[in-house]
Structures are given as C-alpha cells and as structure tokens.
Amino acid sequence: MKKITKILLLVIVLIMLLPQSVIAGSTPYATYTYASFGSVLTSPAAYVPDTVVDSADMGLEESLKDPRDLFVGPDEKIYIADAGLSKVIVLDRYMKYLYSISSFVNSEGVPDRFNGCAGVFVNEENIFVCDTENNRIIMFDTEGNYVRTIPKPESNLFEEGSIYKPISCVCDDYGRLFVVSSTTYQGVIVINTKGDFFGFIGATKVVVSALELMWRKFQTEEQRELSEQYVSTEYNNITIDDKNFIYVTTSALDAGAQQDAIANGDKSTTFAPVKKLNASGTDVMKRNGFFPPSGEVLVADEKYNEEAEISGASRIVDVAMGPEKTWSIIDQKRSKVFTYNENGDLLFIFGDKNGMQVGNVDTIAAIEYQGSKILLLDKTNLNIVTFRRTEYADLLITALRHDNEMKYDETVQDWTEILKRNNNFDSAYVQIGKSLYREAEYEEIDVPVRENAEDVEIGDTDIVFDCPHCGKNLVIDYRGAGLQINCSQCGTPVLVPIPDGMELGDLDLDSGERPLTVHEDFDLLRLNVKEAVPDGTLDWIRQNEPGVKIIRNSDNLGFGAANNIGFKFAIEKEYD
C-alpha cells in the first residue's frame, strides 16, 4: 500500500512539473498556427475555457431567446442585443443583470419599443441600438435614458425600393455613425447622429469574368434585367479601433474564390472577408503574414469531399479588437477564433463546435474582449463562454508591446522565451530576425549629435531637426538617418529623420514600418513615409509652390482624417 501511495505521489509531482504546452492539451480543442508552406503547427493553448454564463447565471427573469450581438463597454459592462426578446440586456462586468432596454417614450411623447434589435454599440456617452425591423437606430445615454431616434437616411444614392435594416453600427470620435444594413450592397452607410446622410464607403469590389462581360453584349435589355445583378457584397458586422479605423466583415463572398485567395497567398482586398477601412473607405489592412488573414487555411473541398462534416471557406461573422494592436475574427462554420497582429501575422487559432465540454461553442455569433479575457456569444446554447488568457499568450502580448515600444532587445528575449514553449512557431523566428535587424539599425553606428542648430556650422549633408518632445534643435551627420538617438536635453528616444532625396533603400530601412519626423525650415512637421499621392506630385509642388506647406501621414488615412490633421496644424501655427 505504501508503494502504491509513493507511485501516486510521484505521478502527481510529474504532472505538476509538466510544461504548460502539455497541460494545455486538456482543453476541448486544439490550438495551432500554420507554417509558411501551409502545414498545421500545434501550439500551446493561448486561451483556456473559464466560465459558461447562461440566463440563470446572469439573473434574468426571461431567458435569452435569439441573441445576435455582444458588446463590452468602456467600463467593461456587457450588452447583449436579443432580437427574439426585442431587448438590450445590460450586465455588470461580472455578468450580473443590471437593467434592460426594450421600450421608451420617443421624442413625440409616444410610448415606443424595439422590434428585432440585432446590434448594439456603446461609447463613453451613449448606447446605440440597431432597431432592425423598425428600420432605425435608437440612441440612449449610458444610463438607458432615451436621447433620440436616428431614422432611415434619405438620399438618391440608395437604390430604388431599397430597404434599410441596420444590424450593426459604430460611432467614431467625430460623431459619425458607420452602419451596416443587411440589405444594403453599396457599402457601409455613413451618417451623423441626427440621421444626415454622408455617403457610402468600402463597397466590395465586384469581379465579373471576361466571358460574362462578353455574353452580356449579346443579351437583350430584358435578358440583362433577368440575369444576375452585379452588385457589391453586403457586410454582416462592423467594429472600430482606438484610431477610428473601421473593421468590417462579410460572409457573402464566393466561397471558392475566398479560399483560392488564401491558397494563392493573394494579399489583395477583393476576396478578403475582413477589411480595415479608413475614413474614405480605402482598405488599409496589412496582409503580410504567410497567408491572408481570412480564417482557415486548410479546408475540405465542398465539391470532392461530401462526407466531411465541415468544408469550404470560413464564414466570418464578427471581428474584435484585442490588446497591442491585435485583432480576432470568428468562423461561425467551425466556431473557431483566429487572432492576428497588426501586420496580419497569425498568432493562434483555437475553438471547436464539436463536443459538450466547457469551451465548445455550438453556434458562435459574436466575439468581444473584456480586458485580457475573450467572450464568445453562443446563439444556440443561449450563453456566453469566457476564455482566460494563458501564460503563453501573455508572453505573446508582452513581445508585441515591446515591439510597439521599439524595445527590440527585450522583444528578442520575449520571442526566445516563446520559442522555448513553442518551437513550432515559424512566425517567432521571423519576429526575432526583424527585431535583431531593427536593433542593429539603431545601435550599429555611433554618430555624434550636435546641439543648437543656430550656433553651429551646418554642412550640406547634415540633418537638422527638432526633438518632437522638447523642441531642442539638433544636428546630426547624414549617417545618422533613420537611427534612434536620445535627445541631449530631455533624454527621450527620438528617430532621426531621413531627408527627401535620400533613398531609404540606400540605408536598408523599411519605410513602411518607420514613421519618421523631420522639420523643414524649422517649422513644418512631416512624416516621411510612403505617399498616397502620385509619384512626383510633391516634388512639383515644392518647386512651383514654395509657400505651400506639405504634411505627410504615416498611412493613407482618407479625406476626413487628412482634413482633421490639416486643421490641427493650422490652429497650432495660428494660421488665418
């Protein structure tokens, strides 16, 4: 008996000493990534099931019926839009019932109520409810008090006979509402909180084959009207990040074309089920990973594998913003979560719909982050499943944070620790290489920095610039272009600008990842990055209109955002 006890104790000790990647195998699903050549690479668990919260746990008197949307507010309160109950349910951060919104007295003093509300968005000031079947959005304050009704926007740009059915919306920092209507094919609808129509953005490009175009030339007008209409694909969900970029998802793309784009490494936007739009509707998402960030890479072919339980391209129905510029999409077909970094690199995949264990989600409808947790809404089992971030995922986030802060020596250490836990992670090797490369850029050359540009002799090849933090005038030899230095006055790390006319390739720098500041005539702040204007335009302006001030941005932000930057610059400089 004593021998058996000793053996059992030894087994318990060995289990306790197992690395996390082995312990994580107890989750009811696999966690994995993909290699550069497309094979599956198993990974330690990034998120593990934590709790399952149903109506009774929430303290609801009436059970959930048809939950469509989930949102976590700035104060971590949880909002559920239930179309079956025509109600928005508000929970505290611990998922306990606070109150619900289903009826209100409208601006005309008439009792009113929702009809099939499918979406909800919350910011610091207001709650926006997509009252879908009533063809409107209702606006409340954060205590649930009625503010106003935002009616269907009116414009000749809407197709004749079109029906407005808002299912999801977001509001940016400038009070613009971006609305997804389930029956609108012209893109995301942009309005203000009074319902004034601004236009459409982000219409999905329509692809028509040459054969189809040729055939239409021989069709009569009646035949053309009866043939398939070539309209843009509608979106199914929308979210917004802290920089006012809009993320939209669609599940209405041609499944075969969507999967072919993944297999062929097509980084274009044409068959992308998730897009990142700037204010003008341009897709600015980075798709620089091994495969486009579009969901599952290896799938069973629907045509040739009829016995497969799940086949074909991912059905992407929601996207959520995570920490350190990460973002996650959900595949409703497989109940999986795919998480990427800002560059479009796949970090991990987890989840499964098969099984009855905690962590299996039958029909995933929405995803949200609540701090470090991930919340998934299961519309079949009528509950919310929460997932807790593991130590392995904590390391990933730490590595990304250090990379974002340009602490590349620490980033290398982070990714090295990650490889100790997951030597299958191909992207980690790539990230280490990038970090070492960047660290060498900043530390390889020792170039002296001179102070007070007005008091020193400036050579033809010298770079003169101001510290963006304290305004100190600095001068550095051209060899310092692109390096990170510490300001001699405030001690803050700053990036030395790369002057116009100096090719980035000559310095082995990556302009797409290095926003650099430089002052022209000690006055104009510019960002020296890829331009969103035709080649040669800026040179022509400088030569022919020397009085014009030019501001370059770190990305193609769109018309509205560019105007805001221009206004801010003019106000700060006290221009008329």
Short mmCIF file of N, CA and C in Angstrom, two decimals, residues 25-128:
data_model
loop_
_atom_site.label_atom_id
_atom_site.label_comp_id
_atom_site.label_asym_id
_atom_site.label_seq_id
_atom_site.Cartn_x
_atom_site.Cartn_y
_atom_site.Cartn_z
N GLY A 25 -3.08 20.76 -23.30
CA GLY A 25 -3.72 19.76 -24.13
C GLY A 25 -5.05 19.29 -23.57
N SER A 26 -5.33 19.62 -22.32
CA SER A 26 -6.59 19.20 -21.72
C SER A 26 -7.78 20.03 -22.20
N THR A 27 -7.52 21.10 -22.95
CA THR A 27 -8.63 21.90 -23.48
C THR A 27 -9.40 21.07 -24.50
N PRO A 28 -10.71 21.35 -24.66
CA PRO A 28 -11.53 20.55 -25.57
C PRO A 28 -11.34 20.91 -27.04
N TYR A 29 -10.23 21.53 -27.36
CA TYR A 29 -9.95 21.91 -28.74
C TYR A 29 -8.45 22.03 -28.90
N ALA A 30 -8.00 22.05 -30.14
CA ALA A 30 -6.58 22.24 -30.43
C ALA A 30 -6.30 23.72 -30.62
N THR A 31 -5.09 24.14 -30.26
CA THR A 31 -4.61 25.48 -30.57
C THR A 31 -3.46 25.30 -31.55
N TYR A 32 -3.45 26.10 -32.61
CA TYR A 32 -2.45 25.87 -33.66
C TYR A 32 -2.25 27.13 -34.50
N THR A 33 -1.20 27.09 -35.33
CA THR A 33 -0.95 28.11 -36.34
C THR A 33 -0.64 27.37 -37.64
N TYR A 34 -0.13 28.10 -38.63
CA TYR A 34 0.26 27.48 -39.89
C TYR A 34 1.70 27.83 -40.23
N ALA A 35 2.41 26.87 -40.80
CA ALA A 35 3.77 27.10 -41.27
C ALA A 35 3.71 27.90 -42.57
N SER A 36 4.85 28.41 -42.99
CA SER A 36 4.90 29.22 -44.21
C SER A 36 4.48 28.43 -45.44
N PHE A 37 4.66 27.10 -45.40
CA PHE A 37 4.29 26.27 -46.55
C PHE A 37 2.91 25.65 -46.38
N GLY A 38 2.18 26.00 -45.30
CA GLY A 38 0.78 25.63 -45.20
C GLY A 38 0.44 24.45 -44.32
N SER A 39 1.40 23.87 -43.63
CA SER A 39 1.08 22.75 -42.75
C SER A 39 0.68 23.26 -41.37
N VAL A 40 -0.12 22.46 -40.66
CA VAL A 40 -0.59 22.83 -39.33
C VAL A 40 0.54 22.68 -38.32
N LEU A 41 0.70 23.70 -37.46
CA LEU A 41 1.70 23.66 -36.40
C LEU A 41 0.97 23.75 -35.06
N THR A 42 1.04 22.70 -34.27
CA THR A 42 0.38 22.73 -32.97
C THR A 42 1.05 23.75 -32.06
N SER A 43 0.28 24.26 -31.13
CA SER A 43 0.75 25.35 -30.27
C SER A 43 0.24 25.13 -28.86
N PRO A 44 0.93 25.69 -27.87
CA PRO A 44 0.35 25.70 -26.51
C PRO A 44 -0.95 26.49 -26.53
N ALA A 45 -1.80 26.20 -25.59
CA ALA A 45 -3.07 26.92 -25.51
C ALA A 45 -2.83 28.39 -25.25
N ALA A 46 -3.47 29.23 -26.05
CA ALA A 46 -3.39 30.67 -25.85
C ALA A 46 -4.52 31.15 -24.94
N TYR A 47 -5.67 30.52 -25.07
CA TYR A 47 -6.83 30.82 -24.22
C TYR A 47 -7.45 29.50 -23.78
N VAL A 48 -7.85 29.45 -22.52
CA VAL A 48 -8.49 28.24 -21.99
C VAL A 48 -9.88 28.62 -21.49
N PRO A 49 -10.84 27.68 -21.57
CA PRO A 49 -12.20 27.96 -21.10
C PRO A 49 -12.20 28.34 -19.63
N ASP A 50 -12.98 29.34 -19.31
CA ASP A 50 -13.05 29.82 -17.94
C ASP A 50 -14.42 29.54 -17.35
N THR A 51 -15.45 30.20 -17.90
CA THR A 51 -16.81 30.01 -17.38
C THR A 51 -17.81 29.99 -18.52
N VAL A 52 -18.96 29.39 -18.25
CA VAL A 52 -20.11 29.45 -19.14
C VAL A 52 -21.24 30.12 -18.37
N VAL A 53 -21.74 31.23 -18.91
CA VAL A 53 -22.75 32.01 -18.20
C VAL A 53 -24.06 31.98 -18.99
N ASP A 54 -25.10 31.39 -18.40
CA ASP A 54 -26.39 31.34 -19.07
C ASP A 54 -27.34 32.34 -18.43
N SER A 55 -28.60 32.31 -18.86
CA SER A 55 -29.58 33.29 -18.40
C SER A 55 -29.76 33.26 -16.89
N ALA A 56 -29.77 32.05 -16.32
CA ALA A 56 -29.95 31.92 -14.88
C ALA A 56 -28.76 32.53 -14.13
N ASP A 57 -27.57 32.27 -14.63
CA ASP A 57 -26.37 32.83 -14.01
C ASP A 57 -26.38 34.35 -14.06
N MET A 58 -26.92 34.89 -15.14
CA MET A 58 -27.00 36.35 -15.29
C MET A 58 -28.04 36.97 -14.37
N GLY A 59 -28.99 36.15 -13.94
CA GLY A 59 -30.07 36.66 -13.11
C GLY A 59 -31.24 37.22 -13.91
N LEU A 60 -31.43 36.68 -15.14
CA LEU A 60 -32.51 37.16 -16.00
C LEU A 60 -33.82 36.48 -15.62
N GLU A 61 -34.88 37.26 -15.58
CA GLU A 61 -36.21 36.67 -15.34
C GLU A 61 -36.73 35.97 -16.58
N GLU A 62 -36.34 36.46 -17.73
CA GLU A 62 -36.75 35.88 -19.01
C GLU A 62 -35.51 35.42 -19.75
N SER A 63 -35.48 34.15 -20.15
CA SER A 63 -34.29 33.58 -20.77
C SER A 63 -33.99 34.23 -22.12
N LEU A 64 -32.71 34.23 -22.47
CA LEU A 64 -32.33 34.68 -23.79
C LEU A 64 -33.07 33.87 -24.85
N LYS A 65 -33.39 34.51 -25.96
CA LYS A 65 -34.20 33.86 -26.98
C LYS A 65 -33.50 33.81 -28.33
N ASP A 66 -32.98 34.93 -28.79
CA ASP A 66 -32.28 34.98 -30.07
C ASP A 66 -31.18 36.05 -29.99
N PRO A 67 -30.14 35.80 -29.18
CA PRO A 67 -29.07 36.80 -29.03
C PRO A 67 -28.28 36.94 -30.32
N ARG A 68 -28.13 38.19 -30.79
CA ARG A 68 -27.43 38.44 -32.06
C ARG A 68 -26.09 39.14 -31.88
N ASP A 69 -25.99 39.97 -30.84
CA ASP A 69 -24.79 40.79 -30.72
C ASP A 69 -24.37 40.89 -29.26
N LEU A 70 -23.06 41.10 -29.09
CA LEU A 70 -22.45 41.22 -27.77
C LEU A 70 -21.49 42.40 -27.81
N PHE A 71 -21.51 43.22 -26.77
CA PHE A 71 -20.60 44.37 -26.74
C PHE A 71 -20.13 44.61 -25.31
N VAL A 72 -18.84 44.91 -25.17
CA VAL A 72 -18.27 45.27 -23.87
C VAL A 72 -17.97 46.76 -23.91
N GLY A 73 -18.61 47.52 -23.01
CA GLY A 73 -18.46 48.96 -22.99
C GLY A 73 -17.14 49.41 -22.38
N PRO A 74 -16.88 50.72 -22.43
CA PRO A 74 -15.64 51.26 -21.87
C PRO A 74 -15.45 50.94 -20.40
N ASP A 75 -16.55 50.78 -19.67
CA ASP A 75 -16.47 50.45 -18.24
C ASP A 75 -16.59 48.95 -17.99
N GLU A 76 -16.46 48.16 -19.07
CA GLU A 76 -16.50 46.70 -19.03
C GLU A 76 -17.88 46.14 -18.73
N LYS A 77 -18.92 46.98 -18.75
CA LYS A 77 -20.28 46.44 -18.71
C LYS A 77 -20.54 45.68 -20.02
N ILE A 78 -21.42 44.69 -19.94
CA ILE A 78 -21.68 43.82 -21.08
C ILE A 78 -23.10 44.05 -21.59
N TYR A 79 -23.22 44.20 -22.90
CA TYR A 79 -24.51 44.49 -23.54
C TYR A 79 -24.83 43.36 -24.52
N ILE A 80 -26.04 42.82 -24.41
CA ILE A 80 -26.49 41.76 -25.30
C ILE A 80 -27.71 42.26 -26.07
N ALA A 81 -27.65 42.22 -27.40
CA ALA A 81 -28.82 42.56 -28.23
C ALA A 81 -29.52 41.27 -28.59
N ASP A 82 -30.76 41.10 -28.07
CA ASP A 82 -31.54 39.89 -28.31
C ASP A 82 -32.71 40.23 -29.23
N ALA A 83 -32.63 39.76 -30.48
CA ALA A 83 -33.68 40.06 -31.46
C ALA A 83 -34.98 39.36 -31.12
N GLY A 84 -34.91 38.18 -30.51
CA GLY A 84 -36.12 37.45 -30.15
C GLY A 84 -36.91 38.14 -29.06
N LEU A 85 -36.19 38.70 -28.09
CA LEU A 85 -36.84 39.42 -26.99
C LEU A 85 -37.07 40.89 -27.34
N SER A 86 -36.48 41.35 -28.47
CA SER A 86 -36.51 42.78 -28.84
C SER A 86 -36.06 43.61 -27.63
N LYS A 87 -34.88 43.26 -27.16
CA LYS A 87 -34.40 43.85 -25.91
C LYS A 87 -32.88 43.91 -25.89
N VAL A 88 -32.33 44.95 -25.27
CA VAL A 88 -30.90 45.02 -24.98
C VAL A 88 -30.74 44.79 -23.49
N ILE A 89 -29.96 43.79 -23.12
CA ILE A 89 -29.75 43.42 -21.72
C ILE A 89 -28.38 43.93 -21.29
N VAL A 90 -28.35 44.60 -20.15
CA VAL A 90 -27.11 45.19 -19.64
C VAL A 90 -26.66 44.44 -18.39
N LEU A 91 -25.42 43.95 -18.41
CA LEU A 91 -24.85 43.21 -17.29
C LEU A 91 -23.66 43.99 -16.74
N ASP A 92 -23.34 43.76 -15.47
CA ASP A 92 -22.13 44.37 -14.94
C ASP A 92 -20.91 43.58 -15.42
N ARG A 93 -19.73 43.99 -15.02
CA ARG A 93 -18.51 43.35 -15.51
C ARG A 93 -18.40 41.90 -15.08
N TYR A 94 -19.17 41.53 -14.04
CA TYR A 94 -19.17 40.14 -13.57
C TYR A 94 -20.33 39.34 -14.17
N MET A 95 -21.01 39.92 -15.16
CA MET A 95 -22.10 39.30 -15.89
C MET A 95 -23.35 39.09 -15.04
N LYS A 96 -23.61 40.01 -14.15
CA LYS A 96 -24.84 40.01 -13.37
C LYS A 96 -25.77 41.10 -13.89
N TYR A 97 -27.04 40.78 -13.93
CA TYR A 97 -28.04 41.66 -14.54
C TYR A 97 -28.13 43.02 -13.84
N LEU A 98 -28.11 44.09 -14.65
CA LEU A 98 -28.30 45.44 -14.14
C LEU A 98 -29.66 45.99 -14.56
N TYR A 99 -29.90 46.04 -15.85
CA TYR A 99 -31.18 46.51 -16.37
C TYR A 99 -31.29 46.13 -17.84
N SER A 100 -32.43 46.36 -18.42
CA SER A 100 -32.64 46.09 -19.85
C SER A 100 -33.38 47.25 -20.48
N ILE A 101 -33.26 47.35 -21.80
CA ILE A 101 -33.95 48.38 -22.57
C ILE A 101 -34.78 47.70 -23.64
N SER A 102 -36.07 47.93 -23.63
CA SER A 102 -36.94 47.37 -24.66
C SER A 102 -37.98 48.38 -25.11
N SER A 103 -38.37 49.27 -24.21
CA SER A 103 -39.37 50.28 -24.54
C SER A 103 -38.92 51.63 -24.02
N PHE A 104 -39.51 52.68 -24.56
CA PHE A 104 -39.13 54.04 -24.21
C PHE A 104 -40.21 54.99 -24.70
N VAL A 105 -40.16 56.21 -24.25
CA VAL A 105 -41.06 57.25 -24.75
C VAL A 105 -40.25 58.07 -25.74
N ASN A 106 -40.70 58.11 -27.00
CA ASN A 106 -39.92 58.78 -28.04
C ASN A 106 -40.03 60.30 -27.97
N SER A 107 -39.39 60.99 -28.90
CA SER A 107 -39.32 62.45 -28.89
C SER A 107 -40.68 63.11 -29.07
N GLU A 108 -41.67 62.37 -29.56
CA GLU A 108 -43.01 62.92 -29.73
C GLU A 108 -43.90 62.64 -28.52
N GLY A 109 -43.30 62.05 -27.48
CA GLY A 109 -44.07 61.75 -26.28
C GLY A 109 -44.91 60.51 -26.37
N VAL A 110 -44.63 59.68 -27.37
CA VAL A 110 -45.42 58.47 -27.61
C VAL A 110 -44.64 57.24 -27.12
N PRO A 111 -45.31 56.34 -26.39
CA PRO A 111 -44.64 55.09 -25.99
C PRO A 111 -44.18 54.32 -27.21
N ASP A 112 -42.97 53.80 -27.16
CA ASP A 112 -42.37 53.12 -28.31
C ASP A 112 -41.59 51.92 -27.82
N ARG A 113 -41.24 51.01 -28.73
CA ARG A 113 -40.46 49.84 -28.34
C ARG A 113 -39.69 49.27 -29.52
N PHE A 114 -38.68 48.45 -29.21
CA PHE A 114 -37.88 47.81 -30.25
C PHE A 114 -38.68 46.73 -30.95
N ASN A 115 -38.17 46.39 -32.15
CA ASN A 115 -38.70 45.26 -32.89
C ASN A 115 -37.54 44.55 -33.57
N GLY A 116 -37.07 43.49 -32.93
CA GLY A 116 -36.00 42.70 -33.51
C GLY A 116 -34.65 43.38 -33.52
N CYS A 117 -34.23 43.96 -32.40
CA CYS A 117 -32.93 44.64 -32.37
C CYS A 117 -31.79 43.64 -32.53
N ALA A 118 -30.89 43.92 -33.47
CA ALA A 118 -29.85 42.95 -33.81
C ALA A 118 -28.45 43.41 -33.46
N GLY A 119 -28.26 44.68 -33.11
CA GLY A 119 -26.91 45.16 -32.84
C GLY A 119 -26.89 46.25 -31.79
N VAL A 120 -25.76 46.38 -31.09
CA VAL A 120 -25.61 47.41 -30.07
C VAL A 120 -24.16 47.89 -30.04
N PHE A 121 -23.98 49.19 -29.86
CA PHE A 121 -22.66 49.80 -29.72
C PHE A 121 -22.71 50.81 -28.59
N VAL A 122 -21.62 50.88 -27.81
CA VAL A 122 -21.59 51.77 -26.65
C VAL A 122 -20.25 52.52 -26.64
N ASN A 123 -20.31 53.84 -26.42
CA ASN A 123 -19.09 54.60 -26.17
C ASN A 123 -19.20 55.29 -24.81
N GLU A 124 -18.37 56.26 -24.55
CA GLU A 124 -18.35 56.91 -23.23
C GLU A 124 -19.64 57.65 -22.91
N GLU A 125 -20.36 58.10 -23.96
CA GLU A 125 -21.54 58.93 -23.73
C GLU A 125 -22.87 58.25 -24.02
N ASN A 126 -22.89 57.32 -24.99
CA ASN A 126 -24.18 56.85 -25.48
C ASN A 126 -24.22 55.36 -25.77
N ILE A 127 -25.45 54.85 -25.81
CA ILE A 127 -25.75 53.50 -26.27
C ILE A 127 -26.52 53.63 -27.58
N PHE A 128 -26.06 52.93 -28.63
CA PHE A 128 -26.73 52.95 -29.92
C PHE A 128 -27.30 51.54 -30.18
#
